[in-house]
Every structure is written in structure tokens, then in C-alpha cells.
PDB file of C-alpha atoms in Angstrom:
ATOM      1  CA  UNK A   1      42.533 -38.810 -16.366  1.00  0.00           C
ATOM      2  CA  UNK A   2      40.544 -40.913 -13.790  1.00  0.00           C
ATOM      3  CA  UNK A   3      42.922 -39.878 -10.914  1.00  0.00           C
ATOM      4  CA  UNK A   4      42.310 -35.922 -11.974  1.00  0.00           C
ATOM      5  CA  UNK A   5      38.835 -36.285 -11.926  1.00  0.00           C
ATOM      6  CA  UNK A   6      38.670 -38.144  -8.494  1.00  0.00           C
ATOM      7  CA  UNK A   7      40.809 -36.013  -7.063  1.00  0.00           C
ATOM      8  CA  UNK A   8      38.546 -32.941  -8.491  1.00  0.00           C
ATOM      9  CA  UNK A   9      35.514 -34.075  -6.876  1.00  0.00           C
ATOM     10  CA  UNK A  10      37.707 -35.229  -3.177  1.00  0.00           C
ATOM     11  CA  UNK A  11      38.797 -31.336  -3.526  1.00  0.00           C
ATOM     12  CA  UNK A  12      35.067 -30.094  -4.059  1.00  0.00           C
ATOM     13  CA  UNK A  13      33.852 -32.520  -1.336  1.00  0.00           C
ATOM     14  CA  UNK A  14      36.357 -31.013   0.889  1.00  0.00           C
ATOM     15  CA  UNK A  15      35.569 -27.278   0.137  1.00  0.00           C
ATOM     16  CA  UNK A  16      31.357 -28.094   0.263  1.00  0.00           C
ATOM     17  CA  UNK A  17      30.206 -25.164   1.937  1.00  0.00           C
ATOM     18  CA  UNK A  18      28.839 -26.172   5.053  1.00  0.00           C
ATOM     19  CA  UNK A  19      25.086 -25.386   4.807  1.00  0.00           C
ATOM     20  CA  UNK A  20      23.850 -23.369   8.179  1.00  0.00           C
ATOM     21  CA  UNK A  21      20.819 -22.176   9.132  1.00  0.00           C
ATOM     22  CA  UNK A  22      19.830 -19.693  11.475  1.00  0.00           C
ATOM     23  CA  UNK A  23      16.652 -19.496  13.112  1.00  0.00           C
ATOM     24  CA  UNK A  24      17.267 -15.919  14.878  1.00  0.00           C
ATOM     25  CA  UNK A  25      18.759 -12.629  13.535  1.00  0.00           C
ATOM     26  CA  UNK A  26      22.353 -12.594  16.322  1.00  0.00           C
ATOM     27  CA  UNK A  27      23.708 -15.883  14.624  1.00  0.00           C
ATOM     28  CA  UNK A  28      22.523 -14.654  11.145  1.00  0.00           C
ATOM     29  CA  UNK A  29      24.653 -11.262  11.459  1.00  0.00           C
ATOM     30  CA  UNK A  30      27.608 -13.216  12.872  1.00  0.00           C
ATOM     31  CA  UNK A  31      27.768 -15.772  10.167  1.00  0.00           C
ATOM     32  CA  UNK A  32      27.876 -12.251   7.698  1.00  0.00           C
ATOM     33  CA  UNK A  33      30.130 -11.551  10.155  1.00  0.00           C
ATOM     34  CA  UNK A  34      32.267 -13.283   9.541  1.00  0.00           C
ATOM     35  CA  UNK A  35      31.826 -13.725   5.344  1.00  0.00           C
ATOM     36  CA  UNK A  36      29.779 -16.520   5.758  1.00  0.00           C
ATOM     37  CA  UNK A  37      26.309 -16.460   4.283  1.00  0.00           C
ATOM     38  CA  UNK A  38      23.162 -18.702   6.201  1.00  0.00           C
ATOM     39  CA  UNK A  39      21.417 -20.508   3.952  1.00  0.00           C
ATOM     40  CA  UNK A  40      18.006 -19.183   5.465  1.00  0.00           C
ATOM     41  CA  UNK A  41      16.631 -16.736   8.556  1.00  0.00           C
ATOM     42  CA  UNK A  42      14.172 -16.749  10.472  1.00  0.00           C
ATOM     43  CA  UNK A  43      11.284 -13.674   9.611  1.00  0.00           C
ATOM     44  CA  UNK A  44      13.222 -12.119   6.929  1.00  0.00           C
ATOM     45  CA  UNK A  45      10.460 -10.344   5.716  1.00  0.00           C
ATOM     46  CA  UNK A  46      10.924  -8.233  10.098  1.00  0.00           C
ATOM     47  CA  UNK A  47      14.732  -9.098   9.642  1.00  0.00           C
ATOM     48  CA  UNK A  48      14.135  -6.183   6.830  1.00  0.00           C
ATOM     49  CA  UNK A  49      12.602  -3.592   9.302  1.00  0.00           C
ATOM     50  CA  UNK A  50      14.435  -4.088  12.186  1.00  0.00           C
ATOM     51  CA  UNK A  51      17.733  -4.821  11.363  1.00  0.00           C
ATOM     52  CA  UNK A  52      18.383  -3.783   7.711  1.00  0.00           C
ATOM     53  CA  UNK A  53      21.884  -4.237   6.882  1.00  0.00           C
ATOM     54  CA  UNK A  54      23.776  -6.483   6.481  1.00  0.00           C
ATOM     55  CA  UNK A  55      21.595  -7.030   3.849  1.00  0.00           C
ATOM     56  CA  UNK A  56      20.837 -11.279   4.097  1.00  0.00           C
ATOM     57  CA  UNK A  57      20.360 -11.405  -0.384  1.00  0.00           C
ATOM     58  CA  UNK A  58      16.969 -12.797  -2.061  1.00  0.00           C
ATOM     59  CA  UNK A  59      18.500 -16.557  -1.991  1.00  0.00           C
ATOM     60  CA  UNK A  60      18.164 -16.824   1.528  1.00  0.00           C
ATOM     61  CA  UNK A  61      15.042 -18.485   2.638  1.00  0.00           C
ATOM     62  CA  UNK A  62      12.454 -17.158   4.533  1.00  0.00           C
ATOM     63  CA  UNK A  63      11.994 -19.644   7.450  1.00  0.00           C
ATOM     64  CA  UNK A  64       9.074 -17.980   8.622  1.00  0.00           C
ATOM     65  CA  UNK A  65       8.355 -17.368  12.859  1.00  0.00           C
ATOM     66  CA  UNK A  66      11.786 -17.469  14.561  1.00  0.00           C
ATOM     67  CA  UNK A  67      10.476 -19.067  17.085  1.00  0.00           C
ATOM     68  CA  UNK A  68       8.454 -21.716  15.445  1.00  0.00           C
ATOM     69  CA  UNK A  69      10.415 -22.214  11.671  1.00  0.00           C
ATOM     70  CA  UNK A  70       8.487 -23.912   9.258  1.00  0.00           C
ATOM     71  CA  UNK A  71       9.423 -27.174   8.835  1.00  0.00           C
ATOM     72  CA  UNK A  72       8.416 -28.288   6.068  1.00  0.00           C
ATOM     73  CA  UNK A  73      11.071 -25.286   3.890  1.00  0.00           C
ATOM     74  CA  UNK A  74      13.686 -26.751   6.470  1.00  0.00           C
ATOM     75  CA  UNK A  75      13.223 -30.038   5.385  1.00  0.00           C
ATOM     76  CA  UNK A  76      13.782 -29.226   1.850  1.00  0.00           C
ATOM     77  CA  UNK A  77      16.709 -27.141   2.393  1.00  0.00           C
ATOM     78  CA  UNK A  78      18.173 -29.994   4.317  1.00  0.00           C
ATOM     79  CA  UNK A  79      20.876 -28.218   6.394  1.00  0.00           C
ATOM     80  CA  UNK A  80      23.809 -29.225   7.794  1.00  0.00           C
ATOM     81  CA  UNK A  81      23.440 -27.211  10.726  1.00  0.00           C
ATOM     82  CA  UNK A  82      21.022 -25.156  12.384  1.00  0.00           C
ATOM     83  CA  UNK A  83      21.783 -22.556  14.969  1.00  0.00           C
ATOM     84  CA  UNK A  84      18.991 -21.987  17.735  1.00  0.00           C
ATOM     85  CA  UNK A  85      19.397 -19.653  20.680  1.00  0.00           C
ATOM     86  CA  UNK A  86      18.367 -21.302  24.388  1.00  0.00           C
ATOM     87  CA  UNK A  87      15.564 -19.337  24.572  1.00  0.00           C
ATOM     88  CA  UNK A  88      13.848 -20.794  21.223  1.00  0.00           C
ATOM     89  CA  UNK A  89      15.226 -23.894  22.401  1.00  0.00           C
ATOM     90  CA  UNK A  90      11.585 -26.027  23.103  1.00  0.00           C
ATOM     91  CA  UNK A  91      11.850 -26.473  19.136  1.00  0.00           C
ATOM     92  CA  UNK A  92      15.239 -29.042  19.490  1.00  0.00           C
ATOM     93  CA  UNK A  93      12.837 -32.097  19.553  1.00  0.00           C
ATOM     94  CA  UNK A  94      10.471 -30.980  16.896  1.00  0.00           C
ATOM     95  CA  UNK A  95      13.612 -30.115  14.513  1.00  0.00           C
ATOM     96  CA  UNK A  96      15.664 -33.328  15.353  1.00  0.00           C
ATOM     97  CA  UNK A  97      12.325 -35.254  14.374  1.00  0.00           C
ATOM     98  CA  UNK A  98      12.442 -34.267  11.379  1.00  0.00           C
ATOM     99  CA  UNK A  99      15.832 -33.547  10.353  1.00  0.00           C
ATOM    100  CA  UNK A 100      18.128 -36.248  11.696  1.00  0.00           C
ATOM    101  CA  UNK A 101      21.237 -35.694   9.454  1.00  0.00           C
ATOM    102  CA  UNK A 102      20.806 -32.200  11.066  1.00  0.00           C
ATOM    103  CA  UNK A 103      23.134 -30.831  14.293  1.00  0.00           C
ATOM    104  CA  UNK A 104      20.935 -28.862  16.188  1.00  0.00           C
ATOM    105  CA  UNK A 105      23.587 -26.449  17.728  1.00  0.00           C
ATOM    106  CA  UNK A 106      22.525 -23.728  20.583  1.00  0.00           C
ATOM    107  CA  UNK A 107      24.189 -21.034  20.715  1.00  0.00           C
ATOM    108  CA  UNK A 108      23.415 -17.823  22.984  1.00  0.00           C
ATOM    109  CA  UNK A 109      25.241 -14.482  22.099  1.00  0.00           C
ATOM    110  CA  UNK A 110      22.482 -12.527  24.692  1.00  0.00           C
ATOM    111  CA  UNK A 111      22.541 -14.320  28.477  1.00  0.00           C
ATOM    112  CA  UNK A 112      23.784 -13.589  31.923  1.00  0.00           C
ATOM    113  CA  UNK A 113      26.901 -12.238  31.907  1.00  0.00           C
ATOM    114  CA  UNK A 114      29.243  -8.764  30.229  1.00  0.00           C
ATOM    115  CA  UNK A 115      27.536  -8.854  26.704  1.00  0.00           C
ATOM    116  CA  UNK A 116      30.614  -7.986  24.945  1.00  0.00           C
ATOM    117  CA  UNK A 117      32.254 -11.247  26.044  1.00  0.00           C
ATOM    118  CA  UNK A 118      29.175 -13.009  25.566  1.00  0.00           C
ATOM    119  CA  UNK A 119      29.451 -12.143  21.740  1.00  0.00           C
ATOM    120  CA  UNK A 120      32.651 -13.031  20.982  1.00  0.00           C
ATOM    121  CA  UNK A 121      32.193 -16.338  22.656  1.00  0.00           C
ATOM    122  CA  UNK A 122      29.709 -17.031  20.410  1.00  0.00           C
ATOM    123  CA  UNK A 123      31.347 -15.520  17.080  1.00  0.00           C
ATOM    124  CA  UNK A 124      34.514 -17.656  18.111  1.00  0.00           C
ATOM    125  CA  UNK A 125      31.877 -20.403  18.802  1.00  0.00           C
ATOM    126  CA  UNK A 126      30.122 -20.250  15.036  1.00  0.00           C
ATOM    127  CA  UNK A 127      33.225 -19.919  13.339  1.00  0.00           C
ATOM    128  CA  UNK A 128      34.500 -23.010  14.285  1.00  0.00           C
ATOM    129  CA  UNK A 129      31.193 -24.232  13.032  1.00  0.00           C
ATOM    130  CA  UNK A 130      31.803 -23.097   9.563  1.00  0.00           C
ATOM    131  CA  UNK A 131      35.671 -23.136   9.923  1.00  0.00           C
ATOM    132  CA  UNK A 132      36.484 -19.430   9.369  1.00  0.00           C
ATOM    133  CA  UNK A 133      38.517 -19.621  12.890  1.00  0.00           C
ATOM    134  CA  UNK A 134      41.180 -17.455  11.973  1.00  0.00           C
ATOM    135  CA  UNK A 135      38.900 -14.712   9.534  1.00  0.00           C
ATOM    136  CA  UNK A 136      37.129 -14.304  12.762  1.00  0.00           C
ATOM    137  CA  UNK A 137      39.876 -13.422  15.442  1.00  0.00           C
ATOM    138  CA  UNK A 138      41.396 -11.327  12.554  1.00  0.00           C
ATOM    139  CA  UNK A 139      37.892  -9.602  12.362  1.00  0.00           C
ATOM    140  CA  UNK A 140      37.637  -9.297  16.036  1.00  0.00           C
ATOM    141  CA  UNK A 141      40.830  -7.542  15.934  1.00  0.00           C
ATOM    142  CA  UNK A 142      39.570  -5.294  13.129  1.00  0.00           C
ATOM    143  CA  UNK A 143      36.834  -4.256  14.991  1.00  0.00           C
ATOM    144  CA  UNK A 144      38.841  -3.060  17.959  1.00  0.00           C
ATOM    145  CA  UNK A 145      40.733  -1.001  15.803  1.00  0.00           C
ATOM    146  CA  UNK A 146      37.540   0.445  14.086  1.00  0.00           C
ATOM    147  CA  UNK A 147      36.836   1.727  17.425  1.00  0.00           C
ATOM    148  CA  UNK A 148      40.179   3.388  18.595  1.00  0.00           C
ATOM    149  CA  UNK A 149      39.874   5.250  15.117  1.00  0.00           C
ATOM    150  CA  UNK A 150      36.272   6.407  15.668  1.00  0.00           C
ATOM    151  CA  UNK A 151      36.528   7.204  18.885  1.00  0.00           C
ATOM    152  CA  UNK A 152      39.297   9.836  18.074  1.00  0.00           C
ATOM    153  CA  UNK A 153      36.271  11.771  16.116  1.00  0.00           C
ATOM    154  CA  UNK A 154      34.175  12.293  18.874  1.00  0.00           C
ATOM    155  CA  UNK A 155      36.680  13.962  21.640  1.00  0.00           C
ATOM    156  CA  UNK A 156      34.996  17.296  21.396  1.00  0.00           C
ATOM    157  CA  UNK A 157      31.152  14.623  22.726  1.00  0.00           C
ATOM    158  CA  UNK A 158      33.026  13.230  25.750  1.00  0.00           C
ATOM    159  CA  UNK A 159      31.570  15.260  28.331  1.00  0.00           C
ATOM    160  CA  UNK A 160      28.206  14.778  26.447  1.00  0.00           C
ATOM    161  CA  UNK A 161      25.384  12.224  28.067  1.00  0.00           C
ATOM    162  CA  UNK A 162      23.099   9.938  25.766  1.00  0.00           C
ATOM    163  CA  UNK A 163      20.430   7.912  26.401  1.00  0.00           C
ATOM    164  CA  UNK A 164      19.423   5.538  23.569  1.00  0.00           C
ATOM    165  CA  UNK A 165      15.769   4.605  23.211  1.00  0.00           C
ATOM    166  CA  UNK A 166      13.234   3.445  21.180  1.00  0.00           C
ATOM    167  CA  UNK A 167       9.662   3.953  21.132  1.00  0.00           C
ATOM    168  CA  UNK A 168       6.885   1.309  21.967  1.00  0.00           C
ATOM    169  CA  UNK A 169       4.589   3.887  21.525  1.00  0.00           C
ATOM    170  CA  UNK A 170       3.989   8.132  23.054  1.00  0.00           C
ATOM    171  CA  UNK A 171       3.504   6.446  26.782  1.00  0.00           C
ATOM    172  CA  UNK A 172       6.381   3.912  26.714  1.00  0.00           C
ATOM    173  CA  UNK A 173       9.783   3.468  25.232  1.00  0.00           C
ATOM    174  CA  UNK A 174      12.559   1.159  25.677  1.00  0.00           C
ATOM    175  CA  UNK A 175      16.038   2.734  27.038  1.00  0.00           C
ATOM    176  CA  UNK A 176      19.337   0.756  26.793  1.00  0.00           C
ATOM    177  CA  UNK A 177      21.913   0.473  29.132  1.00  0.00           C
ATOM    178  CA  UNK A 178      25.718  -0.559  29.582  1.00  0.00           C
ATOM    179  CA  UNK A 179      25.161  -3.977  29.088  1.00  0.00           C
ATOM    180  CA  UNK A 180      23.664  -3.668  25.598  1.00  0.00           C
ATOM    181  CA  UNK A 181      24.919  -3.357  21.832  1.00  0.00           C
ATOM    182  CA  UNK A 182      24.049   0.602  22.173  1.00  0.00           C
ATOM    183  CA  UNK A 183      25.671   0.921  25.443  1.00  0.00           C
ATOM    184  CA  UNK A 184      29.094  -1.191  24.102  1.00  0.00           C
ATOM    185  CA  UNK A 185      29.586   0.903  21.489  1.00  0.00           C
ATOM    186  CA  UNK A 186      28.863   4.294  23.546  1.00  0.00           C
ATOM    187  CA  UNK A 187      31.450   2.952  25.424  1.00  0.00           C
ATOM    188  CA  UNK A 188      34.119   1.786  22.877  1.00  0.00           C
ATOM    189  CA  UNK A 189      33.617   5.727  21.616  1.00  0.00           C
ATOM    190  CA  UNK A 190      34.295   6.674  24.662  1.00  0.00           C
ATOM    191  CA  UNK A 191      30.843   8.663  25.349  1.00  0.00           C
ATOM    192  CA  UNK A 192      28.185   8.460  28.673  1.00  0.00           C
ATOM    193  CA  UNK A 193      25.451   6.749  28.571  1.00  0.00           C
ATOM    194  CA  UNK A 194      22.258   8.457  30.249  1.00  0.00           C
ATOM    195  CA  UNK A 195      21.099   4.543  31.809  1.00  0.00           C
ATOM    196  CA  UNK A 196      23.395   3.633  35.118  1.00  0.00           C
ATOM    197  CA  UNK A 197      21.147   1.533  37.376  1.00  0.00           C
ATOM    198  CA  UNK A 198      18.569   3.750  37.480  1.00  0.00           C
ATOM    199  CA  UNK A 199      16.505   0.853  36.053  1.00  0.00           C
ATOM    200  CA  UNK A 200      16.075  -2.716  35.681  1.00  0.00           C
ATOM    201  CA  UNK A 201      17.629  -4.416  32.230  1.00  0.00           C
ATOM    202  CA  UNK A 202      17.286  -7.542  30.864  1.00  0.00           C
ATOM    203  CA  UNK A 203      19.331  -9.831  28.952  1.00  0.00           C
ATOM    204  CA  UNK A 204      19.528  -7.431  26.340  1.00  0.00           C
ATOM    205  CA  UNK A 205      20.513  -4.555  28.507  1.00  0.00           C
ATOM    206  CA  UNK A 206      16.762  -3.298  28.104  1.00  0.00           C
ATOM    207  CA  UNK A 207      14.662  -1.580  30.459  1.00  0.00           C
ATOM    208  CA  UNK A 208      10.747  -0.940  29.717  1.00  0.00           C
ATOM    209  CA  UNK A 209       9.740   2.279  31.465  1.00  0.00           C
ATOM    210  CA  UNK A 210       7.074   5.335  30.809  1.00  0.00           C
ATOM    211  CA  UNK A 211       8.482   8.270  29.314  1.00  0.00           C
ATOM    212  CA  UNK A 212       8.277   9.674  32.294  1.00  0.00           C
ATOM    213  CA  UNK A 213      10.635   7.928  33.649  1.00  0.00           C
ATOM    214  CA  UNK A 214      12.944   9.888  31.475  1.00  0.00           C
ATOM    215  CA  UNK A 215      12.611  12.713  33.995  1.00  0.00           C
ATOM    216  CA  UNK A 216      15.533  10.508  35.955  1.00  0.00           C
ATOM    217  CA  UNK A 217      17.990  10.943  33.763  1.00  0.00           C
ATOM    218  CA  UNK A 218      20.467  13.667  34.062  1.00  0.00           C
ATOM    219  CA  UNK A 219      19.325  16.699  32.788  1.00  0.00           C
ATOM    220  CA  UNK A 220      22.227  17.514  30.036  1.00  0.00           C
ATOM    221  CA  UNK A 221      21.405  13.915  28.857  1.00  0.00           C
ATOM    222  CA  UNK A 222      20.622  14.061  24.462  1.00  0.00           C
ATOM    223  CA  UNK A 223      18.214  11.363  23.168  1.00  0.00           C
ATOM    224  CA  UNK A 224      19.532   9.011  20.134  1.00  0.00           C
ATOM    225  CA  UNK A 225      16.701   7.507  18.992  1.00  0.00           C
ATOM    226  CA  UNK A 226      16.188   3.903  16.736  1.00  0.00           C
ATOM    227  CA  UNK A 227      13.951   3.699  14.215  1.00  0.00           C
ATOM    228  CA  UNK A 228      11.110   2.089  13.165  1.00  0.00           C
ATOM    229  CA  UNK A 229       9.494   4.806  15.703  1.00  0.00           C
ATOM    230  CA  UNK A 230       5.691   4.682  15.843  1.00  0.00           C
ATOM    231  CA  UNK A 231       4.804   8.346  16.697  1.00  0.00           C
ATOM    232  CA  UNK A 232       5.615  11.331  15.069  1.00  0.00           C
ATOM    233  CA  UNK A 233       7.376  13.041  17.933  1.00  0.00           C
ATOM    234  CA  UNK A 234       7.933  16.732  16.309  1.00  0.00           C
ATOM    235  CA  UNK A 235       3.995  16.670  16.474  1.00  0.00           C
ATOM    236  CA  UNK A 236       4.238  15.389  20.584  1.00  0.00           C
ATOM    237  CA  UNK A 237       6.877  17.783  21.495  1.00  0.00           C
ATOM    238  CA  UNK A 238       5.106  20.316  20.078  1.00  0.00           C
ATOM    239  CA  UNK A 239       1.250  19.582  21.670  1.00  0.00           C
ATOM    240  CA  UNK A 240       2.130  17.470  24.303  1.00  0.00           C
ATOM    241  CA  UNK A 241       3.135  18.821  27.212  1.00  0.00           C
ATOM    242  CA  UNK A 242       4.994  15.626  28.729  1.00  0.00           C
ATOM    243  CA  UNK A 243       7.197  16.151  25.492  1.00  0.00           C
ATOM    244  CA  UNK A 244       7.630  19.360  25.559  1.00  0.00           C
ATOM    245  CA  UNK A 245       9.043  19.632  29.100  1.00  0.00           C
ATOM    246  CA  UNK A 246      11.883  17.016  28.723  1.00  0.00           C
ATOM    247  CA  UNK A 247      15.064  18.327  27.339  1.00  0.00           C
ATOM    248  CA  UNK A 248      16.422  15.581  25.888  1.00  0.00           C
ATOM    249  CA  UNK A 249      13.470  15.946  22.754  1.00  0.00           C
ATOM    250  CA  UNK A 250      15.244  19.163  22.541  1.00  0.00           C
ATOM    251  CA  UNK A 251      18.077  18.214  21.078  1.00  0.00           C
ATOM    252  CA  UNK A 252      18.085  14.509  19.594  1.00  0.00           C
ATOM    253  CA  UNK A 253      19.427  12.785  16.799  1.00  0.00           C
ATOM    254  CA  UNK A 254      17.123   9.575  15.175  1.00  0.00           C
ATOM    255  CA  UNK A 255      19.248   6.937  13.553  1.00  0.00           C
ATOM    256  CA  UNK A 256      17.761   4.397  11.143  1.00  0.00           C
ATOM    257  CA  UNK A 257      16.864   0.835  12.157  1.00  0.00           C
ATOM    258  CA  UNK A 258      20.423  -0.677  13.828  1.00  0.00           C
ATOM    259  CA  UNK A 259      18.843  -4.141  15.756  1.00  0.00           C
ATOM    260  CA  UNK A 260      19.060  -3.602  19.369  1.00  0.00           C
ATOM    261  CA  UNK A 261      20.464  -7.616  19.850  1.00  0.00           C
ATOM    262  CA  UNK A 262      22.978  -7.715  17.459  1.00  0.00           C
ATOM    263  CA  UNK A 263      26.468  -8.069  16.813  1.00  0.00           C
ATOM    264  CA  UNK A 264      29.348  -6.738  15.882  1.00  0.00           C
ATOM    265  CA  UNK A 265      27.765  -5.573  12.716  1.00  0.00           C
ATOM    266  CA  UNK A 266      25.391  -3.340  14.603  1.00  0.00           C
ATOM    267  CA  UNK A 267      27.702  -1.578  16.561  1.00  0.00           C
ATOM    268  CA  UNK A 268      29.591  -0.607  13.688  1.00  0.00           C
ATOM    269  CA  UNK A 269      26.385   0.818  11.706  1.00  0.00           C
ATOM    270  CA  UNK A 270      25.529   2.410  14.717  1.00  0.00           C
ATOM    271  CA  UNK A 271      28.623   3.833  15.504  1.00  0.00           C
ATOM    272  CA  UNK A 272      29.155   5.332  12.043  1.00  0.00           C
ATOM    273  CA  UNK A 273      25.164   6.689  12.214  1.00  0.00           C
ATOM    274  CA  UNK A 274      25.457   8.146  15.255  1.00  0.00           C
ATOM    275  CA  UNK A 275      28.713  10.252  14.541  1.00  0.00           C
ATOM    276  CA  UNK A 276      27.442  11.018  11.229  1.00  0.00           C
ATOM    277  CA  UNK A 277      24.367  12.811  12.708  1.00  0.00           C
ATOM    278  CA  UNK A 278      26.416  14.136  15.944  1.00  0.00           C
ATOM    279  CA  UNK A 279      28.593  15.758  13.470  1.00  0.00           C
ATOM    280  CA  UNK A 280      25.941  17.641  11.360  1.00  0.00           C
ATOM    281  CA  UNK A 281      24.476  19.086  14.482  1.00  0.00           C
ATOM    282  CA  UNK A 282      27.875  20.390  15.603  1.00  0.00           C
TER     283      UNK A 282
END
């Protein structure tokens, strides 16, 4: 009876589920990814706004700032492991202060480099973390396949341009371009996107620019746009001037919030939203 119960609890020890903790949203939608749920996120309460789905669940803790997590809730949760991208990376001594039975592991989906590779580095990269190896190359493969069959629905849109922005506010918006989750999955469908090197990106395959700067773009090019969007633009096509004139606010499609620096998670919502809405306007 003694053995059965010892080797119970070895068995349970084995299977513990490895407690992670992401302080940014990219590893976050990974780990769901890839059926593995974080223990907490950093600003869930913006996580909510900006990204949406997957949905993280009410048992995973608020961390507070992504780039500053609160300590203290960090502490308590004790973690196993906590995932920090490079760029948040000044908190490393602050967290290994206080949490020394803690890895601190970095991890950057979003750097120099083809994006798409970049993120399944780092999905490959957190699975081995959490050891769901295997579950992710299967998903990996999934994913490609999602795309050959989508992209079959959108045959009749291949000789259609988009440009994908999202409004800072009615003077400045910010446009995505090959290198960025958008500009993947507008290529994985098979469609143009607007944004060639017309304009400077970042990491993120973002460019800044006025909406004038929209002008450059070629002129058969239809605007997707990303919520949250902070002006009402049926009122500023229809008394601004600027608006009026552009051609892409013509005919545009607006897609719920799909986070701009996500994973493979986004580009399958925003796939699915985008063809959705191309297909009602057909």
C-alpha cells in the first residue's frame, strides 16, 4: 500500500505542471499556443483591448506594467519560470533578487531578422520550456495547412492590394508591412500588401507616418483596418477633406482588435476576420 502511494505522488511530481509566467503578451499567446496556460500576464486588464482572444481565463494573474511586473504578486505566485523579452530585459536583476528558485528565461519572438522564422524559433524555444515539443511542431504543421485551405477562398482577391493600418489618431496611423504578423498572413493568403519599402519599419514591421502619407500607396490599394480605432472615420471621410480624397476610405473593411505582435494565434483570427468581411462585401 506504501509502494502505491509513493509511487502516486513520484507520478504527480513528475506530471507538476511547470508554472510559467509571462511578462509580455507574444510568449503569453504562444504558451496558449501551444495548450499551455501562463500562470499570470503582464497588463491583462490592455491584454483585453488589444489582443482579445485567446481569451487568458480569470485565474491568471494580473502582473500589472509589462515592463515593470509587480513583484510583490510574483513573489507569491512563486514561478518556476518567467519569460521576459530582451527589450524588458533591465528587470533580470530586480526579478532574480527576489525570486532565486526562479529561471529568468529571455526569449524574443520580434527582433532583426524574417519574423516568421523569428516566431517559430521562439514557439520551438518555449515548448521545450514546458515540454510540449512535439504538440508544437504538430501545431506548426497545422497552421501551414490552415493557410493552404484559406488561401483557396480568396483566389477571386489576388489581384487586390491592402494596406493594414491602425489609427493613432485622424493625423497619424500606423501601416504594417511584409515583415509583420498582418503582412505574414497577407502573404500566406496569397494577397498584396499596399507597404513595399515605401517606408521605414521597425521590429514589428511598423511604420509611423501621417495619413498623408497614404497618398503613396497604389491607388487600387483597400484599407483593413484594426480596432480599438480612436476616431470615428465615417464622420472624417465625410467632413474632412484629407479623408474624403483617399480611395482606400472608400472601400475598407475594420476588423476587431487582432494584436499587431503576436503569434500564430493572431494570424489565424486575422485571417478568418479578414475573409469573413472580404466576403460580405463581395
Amino acid at each position: 500500500m506504501k509502494f502505491l502511494v509513493l509511487l502516486a505522488l513520484l507520478f504527480g511530481v513528475l506530471h507538476a505542471q511547470i508554472k510559467v509566467v509571462s511578462t509580455d503578451w507574444t510568449a503569453a499567446e504562444i504558451l496558449k499556443f501551444i495548450g499551455y496556460k501562463p500562470s499570470a500576464v503582464g497588463d491583462k486588464n490592455s491584454y483585453k483591448i488589444w489582443v482579445g482572444e485567446p481569451d487568458l481565463g480569470e485565474d491568471v494573474v494580473d502582473l500589472g506594467l509589462r515592463m515593470q511586473p509587480n513583484i510583490e504578486r510574483l513573489i507569491k505566485l512563486d514561478p518556476d519560470i518567467v519569460i521576459v523579452p530582451s527589450f524588458f530585459s533591465f528587470n533580470i536583476t530586480a526579478l532574480a533578487k527576489h525570486l532565486s528558485n526562479t529561471k529568468i528565461i529571455v526569449i524574443d519572438a520580434y527582433k532583426s531578422g524574417n519574423l516568421e522564422e523569428n516566431l517559430k524559433e521562439a514557439t520551438l524555444e518555449i515548448s521545450k520550456l514546458v515540454n510540449k515539443e512535439n504538440e508544437a511542431k504538430n501545431l506548426l504543421d497545422g497552421n501551414d495547412k490552415f493557410f493552404n485551405s484559406l488561401s483557396a477562398k480568396v483566389t477571386n482577391l489576388k489581384d487586390d492590394t491592402f494596406a493594414v493600418i491602425q489609427f493613432i489618431d485622424s493625423k497619424r496611423v500606423r501601416i504594417y508591412g511584409t515583415n509583420s504578423i498582418y503582412g505574414i498572413t497577407l502573404s500566406k493568403l496569397g494577397l498584396k500588401n499596399a507597404l513595399s519599402n515605401e517606408f521605414e519599419t521597425n521590429l514589428w514591421g511598423i511604420a509611423t507616418i501621417p495619413v498623408t502619407s497614404l497618398f503613396k500607396l497604389p491607388k487600387n490599394t483597400k484599407a483593413v483596418i484594426i480596432k480599438p480605432n480612436p476616431i470615428n472615420l465615417k464622420e472624417q471621410i465625410k467632413f474632412n477633406s484629407l479623408f474624403a480624397s483617399l480611395d482606400m476610405f472608400k472601400d475598407y473593411v475594420e476588423l476587431e482588435p487582432v494584436w499587431g505582435a503576436g503569434a500564430y494565434l493572431s494570424m489565424q483570427k486575422f485571417a478568418k476576420a479578414l475573409i469573413s468581411l472580404l466576403g460580405d462585401k463581395q
